[in-house]
Structure formats: structure tokens, C-alpha cells
Amino acid sequence: MREGFITIKELFKDPQAYYGKTIKLGGWIRNIRDSKVFGFIDLNDGSYFKNLQVVFEADRIDNFDQVARLGVGSAIIAEGVLTESPGAKQPFELKADQITVEGPSPSDYPLQKKRHTFEYLRTIAHLRPRSNTFSAVFRLRSILSYAIHKFFMERDFVYVHTPIITSADAEGAGEMFKVTTLDPDKMARDDQGRPTYEDDFFGKLTNLTVSGQLPAEAFALAFRNVYTFGPTFRAENSHTARHASEFWMIEPEMAFADLEDDMDLAEDMMKFIINYCLENAPEEMDFFNKFIDKGLLERLDNVLNSEFKRITYTEAVSLLEKSGEKFDYPVKWGMDLQTEHERYLTEKTFKGPVFVTDYPKEIKAFYMRLNDDQKTVAAMDLLVPGVGEIVGGSQREERIEILDKRLDELQMNKEEYWWYRDLRRYGGTHHAGFGLGFERAIMYLSGMTNIRDVIPFPRTPNSAEF
RNA sequence: UCCUCAGUAGCUCAAUGGUAGAGCACUCGGCUGUUAACCGGGGGGUUACUGGUUCGAGCCCAGUCUGGGGAGCCA
């Protein structure tokens, strides 16, 4: 590394290589304790979840008083000799010969060496990655991103970058963020006073994407297996621990694949990423298991070693009706499953991940493939304990007559979907895909219960600070 | 948007309608191996805001603001 720094990660990987040698580290003080002529610093350099204990002594460094007065959060460069530690809590420590103060941290530093509420830490989102929990969360987020790419790349999926700015409302979801360069007061308007967007940057109404699925389908019908992994935006005024205005989504799409293939892929993917994180972030996962969610590792282990249950919507409704449980919303065929129903199924009935398939067409999106019963569509939701719906997918309607009929029924403008319909006119084939909420995956793998605490700088209604 | 809970020191929280407190943090002092070190002294408050009830309001009432949790929507 530049300037000859050793990282704490390297020390933990092979301490034998450094014992008795003089090394140099740069990092931030997590905790500092001093006596009259010696003291201890818990130093974190960002490379590793664990800290390095730095011992500083008055007769060994020339700025003992300065160092002893340093506060939590200060940035220092420490040079010294790595030795075995007599203390029980760490295998080795650094006996400092020189400590250079790079950036002190005055007494009003908002992060203390004590437990803070997540709520408070959200107000200091620029500092919270320096805390244990968020250090673990965001390293997991990084490792999980890589695991996703690794999973798909190993299976020869092509990574496709679908547009962030999309035209019109062609993705069929809820509220969208408009993208415009126009002054809202000066927009050209039609007879009814609605803006025409003719003079706007793109010459038409544009929004931030709510899904990359439709363009991903186009690429699936060229590359066979593709996936997207990028930011997604929803302007819904949602106030829950599971919704954010800006989040990341993974959307694989496979040609020559049906709903069973889709579920197989989702199950394989979940197991792969769980396994990858357990193997590559063991310190972080242990921390989550100890301080965030005591049953986490046992639950994940259970998931790795079990087959995901698969039931139809019709079976799910029947199970819920027979459960004897009193729900706030009564269960009835034709109604969408409420959160309380989903939680009951995954947390009580099956106590693990469960796919629910073949929902009534009325409660699902236009592009989902109509089943032979003419009443249900080939859709699937993967429900997991604690998080609820983590994956939502379907086999897509490849028969253009039926797709057109659905568009008509829903009074959607066929012209807007001209290129999507083209995919059915030229070499269409059965195909399927799903969307995985990336943040929900992080929540599931960490036990964190609020989506705001797994996004570095979260955007939610009324909140876009930082 | 609806329901619900909360707002007291920098942080985490106490305080029967009757003088606003503790722990941590901070500051000063002590301590020759600490582990969110320990021991002692000290500073720190418009109790979210506005109005009302009362001899007296952090506490009761009304409204506002902010935040949490839940619902809907979804990933």
C-alpha cells in the first residue's frame, strides 16, 4: 500500500508475519483510556470489523499528553511494534513508538462510545458508518452486491443497464418522480390545463424508473439470460420500515423459461448469497447474530438446508381460512393477501421461506401470463420471515392476442407499448423473471428491521438530507 | 393518506399536579495493563411549539410541528 501502511485486515489475516516488526497504521479512535503514564486506544482503520489495540506509554512516545487528551473519532497514524497482548480480549496489540495526530475530534463529536438509538444515528448519517452496527451493515451491503453479480455471472447471465430515466408511465407501477428541466409555472398546457411537456428536454413526459423489467425483457429475447441491478424510484408516500423512495433492485429475466424455472433461480440465488455472506463476512454476521437478531445464524442455516415451500394462492387462502387465526382483514379468494396474511404463512405456517403462486389476474400486473383456468396468472411472491415479500416475479405473457386483450381490459394505451408488443411479434418465446429488493435482502441477511438503516443515505418522504 | 405511540441535559432515560434528576459524554484531579476501565470534584435545562384549566403544569385539555411503529401501495 502507498506510504507503507499495513491494514488491520492484513494483521488479522496473518499476525505471525508481523510479530516483532515495526508497522504503520492509519485509523480512527473508537475508544481511548489513559492512566498516568500509559493508555490504550481502540483503533479502527476501516479495513476490518475488529479494532487494533494501540498501547501508548509516556516513556515511549514524545507526545503522551497530547495523545492522552485525544477524543473518540480522532484520526491518527500510529507506528510501533506488533506484540502478543496480555489482555484476554485481543490476540495482539501495537506498542506505539510514534503517534501522529492527523485530525483531532473535539468534545462535541456526536458519536459516543455507548449505545445510540438507530433513530438518532439517522440524524448523523455522515458519521454513523463509523459505528459498529453500520460498519457491519455497509460492509455486508458491499459484499452482498458482489455476491449477486457473482451468482449471475457464474451462470452466464448478461448484466444489462436499463434506463434510469424512462418515458411516460410505461412501467405500470404507482407514483413516479417526474424528470423535467422546465419551470412548472411556464409549461405549455393543453385545453384542460395539463402540461404537454412538448417543450421539455425530452419532448415528452419522463420519469425516474420504477422497474427495469420491460427493457430487460427485450435483452432477454436477445441474450436469453440477463439481469439488471440498479437504483429504482417510487414516489409513494409510504411510511413503513420496508419502503424507501430510492432503493436498489435486482431483476433477472430468462427466455425459454417458465414459472418453475423462475422459482428455482430465486431459490438458488437466495441460498447462494446467504452462503457467500456467511463465508465472506463472518465477523459482521456474528455481530448481527449477537447484537441485532439472536436467531439470525440459526435461521439462515435453516434456509440453506431446506427446500423452499411452494403453494398456490388458492391453497394459501384455504390454509389461512382453516387456520382459525383472527385477522383484521378477512381472507377471501380474489382479495390480495394482506401483510398479516403473508406473515402468518411464512412465520407461523411454514416457519421459513415460501413461494405463493398463481394469483387472481385482477390483483396482478398486465404482463403476467394468463393460466389455463383463465382466472389466475403465473405469478410468484417469495415470502420470508421478518421481511415479508422479498421477491416478486412471474412468467410473462408471450401471446400477443392475450396481452392485447389485457391491455384493453385495463384501458392501457397500446401505442405506448409498441416496442414491448414487438417482442411478441418477432421471435417471442415463453420467458420469466423476478425482482429482488436489494435492501430487503440486506435486512433479511442482517436482521436489521428498518430499510433506512441499510441504505447509506436513505431517501424517504420528507427526508432527503445529506 | 389513515390508525397509533412518543418528544425532558450532547446521548440514553427517570421525575403522585407541588424546589427538574441519574448514567454516559464533556471538564479538572487521581490511578503502572485497561477492555463501552475505575475513583473523586465540576459545568450543563425556554421539559418540541402555541394557547387553555389550576393557587401551582414536564405531568391535565386543545391545536400545531417533528419523529417512531402499524396499515395501504409495493421490492
Coordinates of C-alpha atoms (C1' of nucleotides) in Angstrom, one line a residue:
Chain A
M1 CA 0.0 0.0 0.0
R2 CA 1.1 3.6 -0.5
E3 CA 3.1 5.2 2.3
G4 CA 3.7 1.7 3.7
F5 CA 0.5 1.4 5.7
I6 CA -0.5 -2.0 7.0
T7 CA -4.2 -2.6 7.4
I8 CA -5.9 -4.2 10.4
K9 CA -7.4 -6.8 8.0
E10 CA -3.9 -7.9 7.0
L11 CA -2.9 -8.2 10.6
F12 CA -5.8 -10.4 11.5
K13 CA -5.2 -12.5 8.3
D14 CA -1.6 -13.3 9.2
P15 CA -0.4 -11.9 12.5
Q16 CA 2.7 -14.2 12.6
A17 CA 4.1 -12.2 9.6
Y18 CA 4.2 -9.0 11.6
Y19 CA 5.1 -10.0 15.2
G20 CA 8.1 -8.1 16.4
K21 CA 8.2 -5.9 13.4
T22 CA 7.7 -2.2 13.2
I23 CA 4.5 -1.3 11.3
K24 CA 2.4 1.8 10.5
L25 CA -1.3 2.1 10.5
G26 CA -3.8 5.0 10.0
G27 CA -7.2 4.9 11.6
W28 CA -9.8 6.5 13.8
I29 CA -10.0 6.2 17.6
R30 CA -13.0 4.2 18.6
N31 CA -12.2 4.4 22.3
I32 CA -9.3 5.7 24.4
R33 CA -8.4 5.0 28.1
D34 CA -5.5 6.6 29.8
S35 CA -3.7 6.3 33.2
K36 CA -0.8 8.5 34.4
V37 CA 1.9 7.1 32.3
F38 CA 0.2 4.7 29.8
G39 CA -3.0 4.3 27.9
F40 CA -4.9 2.3 25.4
I41 CA -6.5 3.2 22.1
D42 CA -9.0 1.0 20.2
L43 CA -8.1 1.9 16.7
N44 CA -10.3 1.1 13.6
D45 CA -8.8 1.7 10.2
G46 CA -11.9 0.8 8.2
S47 CA -10.4 -2.3 6.6
Y48 CA -11.8 -4.7 9.1
F49 CA -14.7 -5.0 11.5
K50 CA -12.4 -5.5 14.5
N51 CA -10.2 -2.9 16.2
L52 CA -6.5 -2.9 16.9
Q53 CA -5.5 -2.1 20.5
V54 CA -2.7 0.5 20.5
V55 CA -0.7 0.8 23.7
F56 CA 0.9 4.2 24.3
E57 CA 3.4 4.9 27.1
A58 CA 4.8 8.2 28.4
D59 CA 8.4 7.0 28.1
R60 CA 8.0 5.6 24.7
I61 CA 6.3 8.3 22.7
D62 CA 7.2 12.0 22.8
N63 CA 3.6 13.4 22.8
F64 CA 1.9 11.4 25.5
D65 CA -0.1 14.3 27.0
Q66 CA -1.4 15.3 23.5
V67 CA -2.4 11.7 22.7
A68 CA -4.0 11.1 26.1
R69 CA -6.3 14.1 25.5
L70 CA -7.5 12.9 22.1
G71 CA -11.2 12.3 21.8
V72 CA -13.2 9.5 20.2
G73 CA -13.3 9.9 16.5
S74 CA -9.8 11.4 16.1
A75 CA -7.7 10.3 13.1
I76 CA -4.2 9.2 13.9
I77 CA -1.2 7.5 12.3
A78 CA 0.4 5.0 14.7
E79 CA 3.8 3.4 14.3
G80 CA 5.1 0.7 16.5
V81 CA 5.9 -2.9 17.1
L82 CA 3.2 -5.6 16.9
T83 CA 3.3 -7.8 20.0
E84 CA 1.2 -10.5 21.6
S85 CA -1.3 -9.0 24.0
P86 CA -1.5 -10.0 27.7
G87 CA -5.2 -8.9 27.7
A88 CA -7.8 -11.5 27.1
K89 CA -9.9 -9.6 24.6
Q90 CA -7.4 -9.3 21.8
P91 CA -4.7 -11.6 20.4
F92 CA -2.2 -8.9 19.7
E93 CA -1.6 -5.2 20.1
L94 CA 0.6 -2.4 18.8
K95 CA 3.2 -0.9 21.1
A96 CA 3.4 2.6 19.8
D97 CA 6.7 4.4 19.2
Q98 CA 5.2 7.3 17.4
I99 CA 1.6 8.6 17.2
T100 CA 0.9 11.4 14.7
V101 CA -2.4 13.3 15.1
E102 CA -3.9 13.8 11.7
G103 CA -7.3 15.1 12.7
P104 CA -8.4 15.6 16.3
S105 CA -12.1 15.2 17.2
P106 CA -13.3 17.8 19.7
S107 CA -15.6 17.1 22.6
D108 CA -18.8 17.8 20.7
Y109 CA -18.3 14.7 18.5
P110 CA -21.8 13.3 18.2
L111 CA -20.8 9.6 18.2
Q112 CA -20.1 8.3 21.7
K113 CA -18.6 5.1 22.9
K114 CA -22.0 4.0 24.0
R115 CA -25.2 2.6 22.5
H116 CA -27.2 5.0 20.4
T117 CA -30.6 4.5 19.0
F118 CA -30.8 3.9 15.3
E119 CA -33.2 6.9 15.1
Y120 CA -30.6 9.2 16.5
L121 CA -27.9 7.8 14.2
R122 CA -30.0 8.5 11.2
T123 CA -29.7 12.2 12.0
I124 CA -25.9 11.8 11.7
A125 CA -25.9 9.6 8.6
H126 CA -22.5 11.1 7.7
L127 CA -20.9 9.7 10.9
R128 CA -22.9 6.5 11.5
P129 CA -20.7 4.3 9.2
R130 CA -18.1 4.7 12.0
S131 CA -20.3 2.8 14.4
N132 CA -20.1 -0.9 14.9
T133 CA -23.5 -1.7 13.6
F134 CA -23.3 0.5 10.5
S135 CA -19.8 -0.6 9.7
A136 CA -21.2 -4.2 9.6
V137 CA -24.3 -3.2 7.7
F138 CA -22.5 -1.4 4.9
R139 CA -19.7 -3.9 4.5
L140 CA -22.4 -6.5 4.2
R141 CA -24.1 -4.4 1.6
S142 CA -20.9 -4.2 -0.4
I143 CA -20.2 -8.0 -0.1
L144 CA -23.8 -8.8 -1.0
S145 CA -23.6 -6.7 -4.1
Y146 CA -20.7 -8.7 -5.2
A147 CA -22.4 -11.9 -4.4
I148 CA -25.3 -11.0 -6.6
H149 CA -23.1 -10.3 -9.6
K150 CA -21.0 -13.4 -8.9
F151 CA -24.1 -15.6 -8.8
F152 CA -25.4 -14.4 -12.1
M153 CA -22.0 -14.1 -13.8
E154 CA -21.2 -17.7 -12.9
R155 CA -24.4 -18.7 -14.7
D156 CA -23.6 -16.7 -17.8
F157 CA -26.3 -14.1 -17.3
V158 CA -25.6 -10.8 -19.1
Y159 CA -25.7 -7.7 -16.9
V160 CA -27.8 -5.0 -18.6
H161 CA -28.0 -1.4 -17.7
T162 CA -31.7 -0.4 -18.2
P163 CA -32.6 3.3 -18.3
I164 CA -32.9 5.4 -15.1
I165 CA -35.0 8.0 -17.0
T166 CA -38.0 6.4 -18.6
S167 CA -40.7 7.8 -20.8
A168 CA -44.4 8.0 -19.9
D169 CA -45.9 5.6 -17.5
A170 CA -45.0 2.5 -19.4
E171 CA -43.9 0.5 -16.4
G172 CA -47.3 0.4 -14.9
A173 CA -46.4 1.0 -11.3
G174 CA -47.6 3.6 -8.9
E175 CA -46.5 7.2 -8.3
M176 CA -43.4 8.2 -10.2
F177 CA -40.9 11.1 -9.9
K178 CA -41.1 13.4 -12.9
V179 CA -37.9 14.4 -14.7
T180 CA -38.1 17.8 -16.2
T181 CA -35.9 20.9 -16.9
L182 CA -39.0 23.1 -17.2
D183 CA -40.2 25.7 -14.8
P184 CA -43.6 24.3 -13.7
D185 CA -45.1 27.8 -13.9
K186 CA -44.2 28.2 -17.5
M187 CA -45.1 24.8 -19.1
A188 CA -47.2 24.7 -22.2
R189 CA -50.6 23.3 -21.4
D190 CA -53.4 21.6 -23.3
D191 CA -57.1 22.5 -23.3
Q192 CA -57.6 21.1 -19.8
G193 CA -54.7 22.9 -18.4
R194 CA -52.4 19.9 -18.2
P195 CA -48.8 20.3 -19.1
T196 CA -47.9 18.8 -22.5
Y197 CA -44.2 18.6 -21.9
E198 CA -43.7 19.3 -25.7
D199 CA -41.1 21.9 -24.8
D200 CA -39.4 19.8 -22.2
F201 CA -35.9 18.3 -22.5
F202 CA -37.1 15.0 -24.0
G203 CA -40.1 16.4 -25.7
K204 CA -42.4 14.2 -23.6
L205 CA -43.2 13.3 -20.1
T206 CA -40.3 11.4 -18.5
N207 CA -40.0 9.8 -15.1
L208 CA -37.4 8.1 -12.9
T209 CA -37.7 4.3 -13.4
V210 CA -39.8 2.2 -11.1
S211 CA -38.6 -1.1 -12.7
G212 CA -36.1 -2.2 -15.3
Q213 CA -38.2 -5.3 -16.2
L214 CA -39.7 -4.2 -19.6
P215 CA -36.3 -3.2 -21.2
A216 CA -34.8 -6.3 -19.5
E217 CA -37.3 -8.5 -21.4
A218 CA -36.0 -7.0 -24.6
F219 CA -32.5 -8.1 -23.7
A220 CA -33.6 -11.5 -22.5
L221 CA -35.0 -12.1 -26.0
A222 CA -31.5 -11.5 -27.4
F223 CA -29.2 -12.8 -24.7
R224 CA -31.5 -15.4 -23.3
N225 CA -30.5 -14.8 -19.6
V226 CA -30.0 -11.3 -18.3
Y227 CA -30.2 -9.3 -15.1
T228 CA -30.4 -5.7 -14.0
F229 CA -29.0 -4.3 -10.8
G230 CA -29.6 -0.7 -10.2
P231 CA -31.5 2.1 -8.5
T232 CA -35.2 2.3 -8.6
F233 CA -37.5 5.1 -7.5
R234 CA -41.0 5.2 -6.1
A235 CA -42.8 8.4 -5.2
E236 CA -45.4 6.7 -3.0
N237 CA -46.0 8.4 0.3
S238 CA -45.1 5.2 2.2
H239 CA -44.2 5.4 5.9
T240 CA -43.1 2.0 6.8
A241 CA -39.8 0.3 7.8
R242 CA -39.8 -1.6 4.5
H243 CA -40.2 1.2 1.9
A244 CA -37.9 3.9 0.6
S245 CA -38.2 6.4 -2.2
E246 CA -34.8 5.3 -3.7
F247 CA -33.8 1.7 -3.5
W248 CA -31.9 -0.9 -5.5
M249 CA -33.4 -3.8 -7.3
I250 CA -32.1 -6.9 -9.0
E251 CA -34.3 -8.1 -11.9
P252 CA -33.2 -11.3 -13.7
E253 CA -35.1 -12.2 -16.9
M254 CA -34.8 -15.6 -18.7
A255 CA -36.0 -16.6 -22.1
F256 CA -37.3 -20.2 -22.7
A257 CA -38.1 -20.3 -19.0
D258 CA -41.4 -20.9 -17.1
L259 CA -42.5 -20.1 -13.6
E260 CA -40.9 -23.2 -12.1
D261 CA -37.5 -22.2 -13.6
D262 CA -38.1 -18.7 -12.2
M263 CA -38.6 -20.1 -8.7
D264 CA -35.7 -22.4 -9.0
L265 CA -33.5 -19.4 -9.9
A266 CA -34.8 -17.3 -7.0
E267 CA -34.2 -20.2 -4.5
D268 CA -30.7 -20.9 -5.8
M269 CA -29.9 -17.2 -5.7
M270 CA -31.1 -16.7 -2.1
K271 CA -29.1 -19.7 -1.0
F272 CA -26.0 -18.6 -2.9
I273 CA -26.0 -15.1 -1.4
I274 CA -26.6 -16.3 2.1
N275 CA -23.8 -18.7 1.8
Y276 CA -21.5 -16.2 0.3
C277 CA -22.1 -13.6 3.0
L278 CA -21.6 -16.2 5.8
E279 CA -18.3 -17.2 4.3
N280 CA -17.0 -13.8 3.4
A281 CA -18.3 -11.6 6.2
P282 CA -18.1 -13.9 9.3
E283 CA -17.3 -11.1 11.8
E284 CA -20.2 -9.0 10.6
M285 CA -22.6 -11.9 10.6
D286 CA -21.5 -12.9 14.1
F287 CA -22.1 -9.4 15.2
F288 CA -25.6 -9.3 13.8
N289 CA -26.3 -12.6 15.4
K290 CA -25.1 -11.4 18.8
F291 CA -26.5 -7.8 18.9
I292 CA -29.1 -7.4 16.3
D293 CA -31.0 -10.6 15.9
K294 CA -30.2 -13.5 18.2
G295 CA -31.7 -16.2 16.0
L296 CA -30.1 -15.0 12.7
L297 CA -27.5 -17.6 12.0
E298 CA -29.7 -20.4 13.0
R299 CA -32.4 -19.2 10.7
L300 CA -30.1 -18.6 7.8
D301 CA -28.6 -22.0 8.3
N302 CA -32.0 -23.5 8.3
V303 CA -32.8 -21.8 5.0
L304 CA -29.6 -23.1 3.4
N305 CA -30.5 -26.6 4.3
S306 CA -34.2 -26.7 3.4
E307 CA -36.3 -26.5 0.3
F308 CA -38.5 -23.5 -0.1
K309 CA -42.1 -24.4 0.1
R310 CA -44.3 -23.8 -2.9
I311 CA -48.0 -23.3 -2.6
T312 CA -50.6 -21.7 -4.9
Y313 CA -52.6 -18.6 -3.9
T314 CA -55.7 -20.8 -3.8
E315 CA -54.0 -23.2 -1.4
A316 CA -52.8 -20.3 0.7
V317 CA -56.3 -18.8 1.0
S318 CA -57.6 -22.2 2.1
L319 CA -54.8 -22.6 4.7
L320 CA -55.5 -19.2 6.1
E321 CA -59.2 -19.9 6.3
K322 CA -58.6 -23.1 8.1
S323 CA -56.0 -21.6 10.5
G324 CA -58.6 -20.4 13.0
E325 CA -56.5 -17.2 13.3
K326 CA -58.4 -14.0 13.6
F327 CA -57.2 -11.5 11.0
D328 CA -58.0 -7.8 10.8
Y329 CA -58.8 -8.4 7.2
P330 CA -60.8 -11.5 6.4
V331 CA -59.4 -13.9 3.9
K332 CA -61.3 -14.4 0.8
W333 CA -60.4 -15.8 -2.6
G334 CA -59.9 -12.9 -5.0
M335 CA -58.5 -10.5 -2.4
D336 CA -54.9 -9.7 -2.3
L337 CA -53.0 -11.2 0.7
Q338 CA -52.5 -8.7 3.4
T339 CA -49.2 -8.2 5.2
E340 CA -50.7 -10.0 8.2
H341 CA -51.6 -13.0 6.0
E342 CA -48.2 -13.2 4.4
R343 CA -46.5 -13.0 7.8
Y344 CA -48.7 -15.8 9.1
L345 CA -47.9 -18.0 6.2
T346 CA -44.1 -17.6 6.4
E347 CA -43.7 -17.1 10.1
K348 CA -46.3 -19.5 11.6
T349 CA -47.5 -22.0 9.0
F350 CA -44.2 -22.7 7.3
K351 CA -41.6 -21.1 9.6
G352 CA -39.4 -20.3 6.6
P353 CA -39.3 -19.1 3.0
V354 CA -42.4 -19.9 0.9
F355 CA -43.4 -19.2 -2.6
V356 CA -47.0 -18.3 -3.2
T357 CA -48.0 -18.7 -6.9
D358 CA -50.9 -18.3 -9.3
Y359 CA -52.7 -15.2 -8.1
P360 CA -56.0 -14.0 -9.5
K361 CA -55.3 -11.9 -12.6
E362 CA -57.3 -9.0 -11.2
I363 CA -54.8 -8.2 -8.5
K364 CA -51.6 -8.6 -10.6
A365 CA -49.9 -6.7 -13.4
F366 CA -50.9 -6.8 -17.0
Y367 CA -47.7 -8.5 -18.3
M368 CA -48.2 -11.7 -16.2
R369 CA -49.0 -14.9 -18.2
L370 CA -52.7 -16.0 -18.0
N371 CA -53.1 -19.5 -16.8
D372 CA -55.3 -22.1 -18.5
D373 CA -58.0 -21.6 -15.9
Q374 CA -58.4 -18.1 -17.3
K375 CA -58.7 -16.8 -13.7
T376 CA -55.2 -16.8 -12.4
V377 CA -51.7 -15.7 -13.7
A378 CA -48.3 -17.3 -13.4
A379 CA -47.0 -15.1 -10.7
M380 CA -45.0 -15.8 -7.7
D381 CA -44.1 -14.0 -4.5
L382 CA -41.3 -15.2 -2.2
L383 CA -42.2 -14.6 1.4
V384 CA -39.6 -14.7 4.2
P385 CA -40.0 -14.3 8.0
G386 CA -39.4 -10.9 9.3
V387 CA -39.3 -9.1 6.0
G388 CA -42.4 -10.4 4.1
E389 CA -42.3 -10.2 0.4
I390 CA -38.6 -10.2 -0.8
V391 CA -39.1 -11.4 -4.3
G392 CA -41.9 -10.8 -6.7
G393 CA -41.9 -12.4 -10.2
S394 CA -43.9 -14.0 -13.0
Q395 CA -43.8 -15.8 -16.2
R396 CA -44.6 -13.1 -18.8
E397 CA -47.4 -13.2 -21.3
E398 CA -45.8 -14.0 -24.6
R399 CA -49.1 -14.5 -26.6
I400 CA -49.8 -11.1 -28.2
E401 CA -53.6 -11.6 -28.6
I402 CA -53.9 -12.3 -24.9
L403 CA -51.5 -9.4 -24.0
D404 CA -53.5 -7.0 -26.1
K405 CA -56.7 -8.2 -24.5
R406 CA -55.3 -7.5 -21.1
L407 CA -54.1 -4.0 -22.2
D408 CA -57.6 -3.3 -23.5
E409 CA -59.3 -4.6 -20.3
L410 CA -57.1 -2.3 -18.2
Q411 CA -57.7 0.6 -20.7
M412 CA -54.0 1.0 -21.2
N413 CA -52.6 2.7 -24.3
K414 CA -51.3 0.0 -26.7
E415 CA -49.4 2.6 -28.7
E416 CA -47.2 3.3 -25.6
Y417 CA -46.3 -0.4 -25.5
W418 CA -45.4 -0.7 -29.2
W419 CA -41.9 -2.0 -28.7
Y420 CA -43.0 -4.3 -25.8
R421 CA -45.6 -5.8 -28.1
D422 CA -43.0 -6.1 -30.9
L423 CA -41.1 -8.5 -28.7
R424 CA -44.1 -10.8 -29.0
R425 CA -44.5 -10.2 -32.8
Y426 CA -40.9 -11.1 -33.7
G427 CA -39.5 -14.3 -32.2
G428 CA -41.3 -14.2 -29.0
T429 CA -40.9 -17.1 -26.6
H430 CA -42.0 -18.0 -23.1
H431 CA -39.9 -16.2 -20.6
A432 CA -39.9 -15.3 -16.9
G433 CA -38.2 -13.1 -14.4
F434 CA -38.5 -11.6 -10.9
G435 CA -37.5 -8.6 -8.9
L436 CA -35.5 -8.8 -5.7
G437 CA -35.5 -5.9 -3.4
F438 CA -31.8 -5.4 -2.6
E439 CA -32.4 -3.6 0.7
R440 CA -34.8 -6.3 1.8
A441 CA -32.2 -8.9 1.1
I442 CA -29.8 -7.0 3.3
M443 CA -32.4 -6.8 6.0
Y444 CA -33.0 -10.5 5.8
L445 CA -29.3 -11.3 6.0
S446 CA -28.5 -8.9 8.8
G447 CA -31.7 -8.9 11.0
M448 CA -31.9 -5.1 10.6
T449 CA -35.6 -4.2 10.7
N450 CA -35.6 -0.7 9.1
I451 CA -34.8 -0.1 5.5
R452 CA -33.5 3.4 6.4
D453 CA -30.7 1.6 8.3
V454 CA -29.4 -0.4 5.4
I455 CA -29.1 2.5 2.9
P456 CA -26.1 4.8 3.3
F457 CA -28.1 8.0 2.9
P458 CA -31.8 7.0 2.7
R459 CA -34.5 8.9 0.8
T460 CA -38.0 8.6 2.3
P461 CA -40.9 11.0 2.2
N462 CA -39.9 14.3 3.8
S463 CA -36.3 13.2 4.2
A464 CA -33.5 13.7 1.7
E465 CA -30.8 15.2 4.0
F466 CA -27.2 14.5 3.2
Chain B
rU1 C1' -53.4 9.2 3.2
rC2 C1' -55.4 6.6 7.7
rC3 C1' -54.5 4.5 12.8
rU4 C1' -51.3 4.6 17.0
rC5 C1' -47.2 6.0 20.3
rA6 C1' -43.7 9.5 21.6
rG7 C1' -41.0 14.4 22.2
rU8 C1' -37.2 16.3 29.4
rA9 C1' -29.2 18.0 29.6
rG10 C1' -24.9 16.4 23.8
rC11 C1' -26.8 10.9 24.1
rU12 C1' -30.0 7.0 26.9
rC13 C1' -33.7 7.7 30.2
rA14 C1' -36.2 9.0 35.4
rA15 C1' -39.5 12.5 37.9
rU16 C1' -48.2 11.2 42.7
rG17 C1' -50.4 18.3 39.7
rG18 C1' -46.0 20.9 44.5
rU19 C1' -37.8 23.0 44.5
rA20 C1' -36.2 19.2 37.2
rG21 C1' -32.7 14.2 38.4
rA22 C1' -29.4 9.8 37.1
rG23 C1' -25.9 7.1 34.0
rC24 C1' -22.9 8.0 29.9
rA25 C1' -20.4 12.1 27.3
rC26 C1' -17.6 16.8 28.5
rU27 C1' -14.1 19.3 32.0
rC28 C1' -10.5 19.1 36.3
rG29 C1' -7.8 15.8 39.5
rG30 C1' -6.1 10.6 40.9
rC31 C1' -4.5 5.8 39.3
rU32 C1' 1.9 1.3 36.3
rG33 C1' -2.2 -3.5 31.8
rU34 C1' -7.1 -1.1 30.5
rU35 C1' -11.3 -3.8 27.7
rA36 C1' -18.2 0.8 26.4
rA37 C1' -11.7 0.8 32.5
rC38 C1' -12.1 2.6 37.5
rC39 C1' -12.3 6.5 41.9
rG40 C1' -13.3 11.8 43.3
rG41 C1' -14.7 17.2 42.1
rG42 C1' -17.3 20.5 38.4
rG43 C1' -20.1 22.8 34.4
rG44 C1' -24.5 21.7 31.6
rG45 C1' -32.2 22.7 31.0
rU46 C1' -37.1 28.2 27.2
rU47 C1' -39.3 20.0 29.6
rA48 C1' -40.8 20.5 20.8
rC49 C1' -44.2 24.9 19.9
rU50 C1' -48.8 27.9 20.8
rG51 C1' -52.9 28.6 23.8
rG52 C1' -56.1 26.9 27.9
rU53 C1' -57.5 24.7 33.0
rU54 C1' -55.3 25.4 38.0
rC55 C1' -53.1 28.9 43.9
rG56 C1' -49.4 26.0 41.2
rA57 C1' -48.4 22.2 34.8
rG58 C1' -42.7 18.3 32.4
rC59 C1' -47.4 15.9 34.1
rC60 C1' -54.3 17.6 32.6
rC61 C1' -57.0 19.7 27.9
rA62 C1' -57.0 21.7 22.6
rG63 C1' -54.2 22.7 18.3
rU64 C1' -49.6 22.7 15.6
rC65 C1' -44.8 20.7 14.3
rU66 C1' -41.3 16.7 14.3
rG67 C1' -40.1 11.6 14.7
rG68 C1' -41.1 6.2 15.6
rG69 C1' -44.4 2.0 14.9
rG70 C1' -48.5 -0.2 12.1
rA71 C1' -51.9 -0.2 7.6
rG72 C1' -52.5 0.6 2.4
rC73 C1' -49.1 0.5 -2.0
rC74 C1' -45.0 -2.5 -3.1
rA75 C1' -39.5 -4.6 -3.6

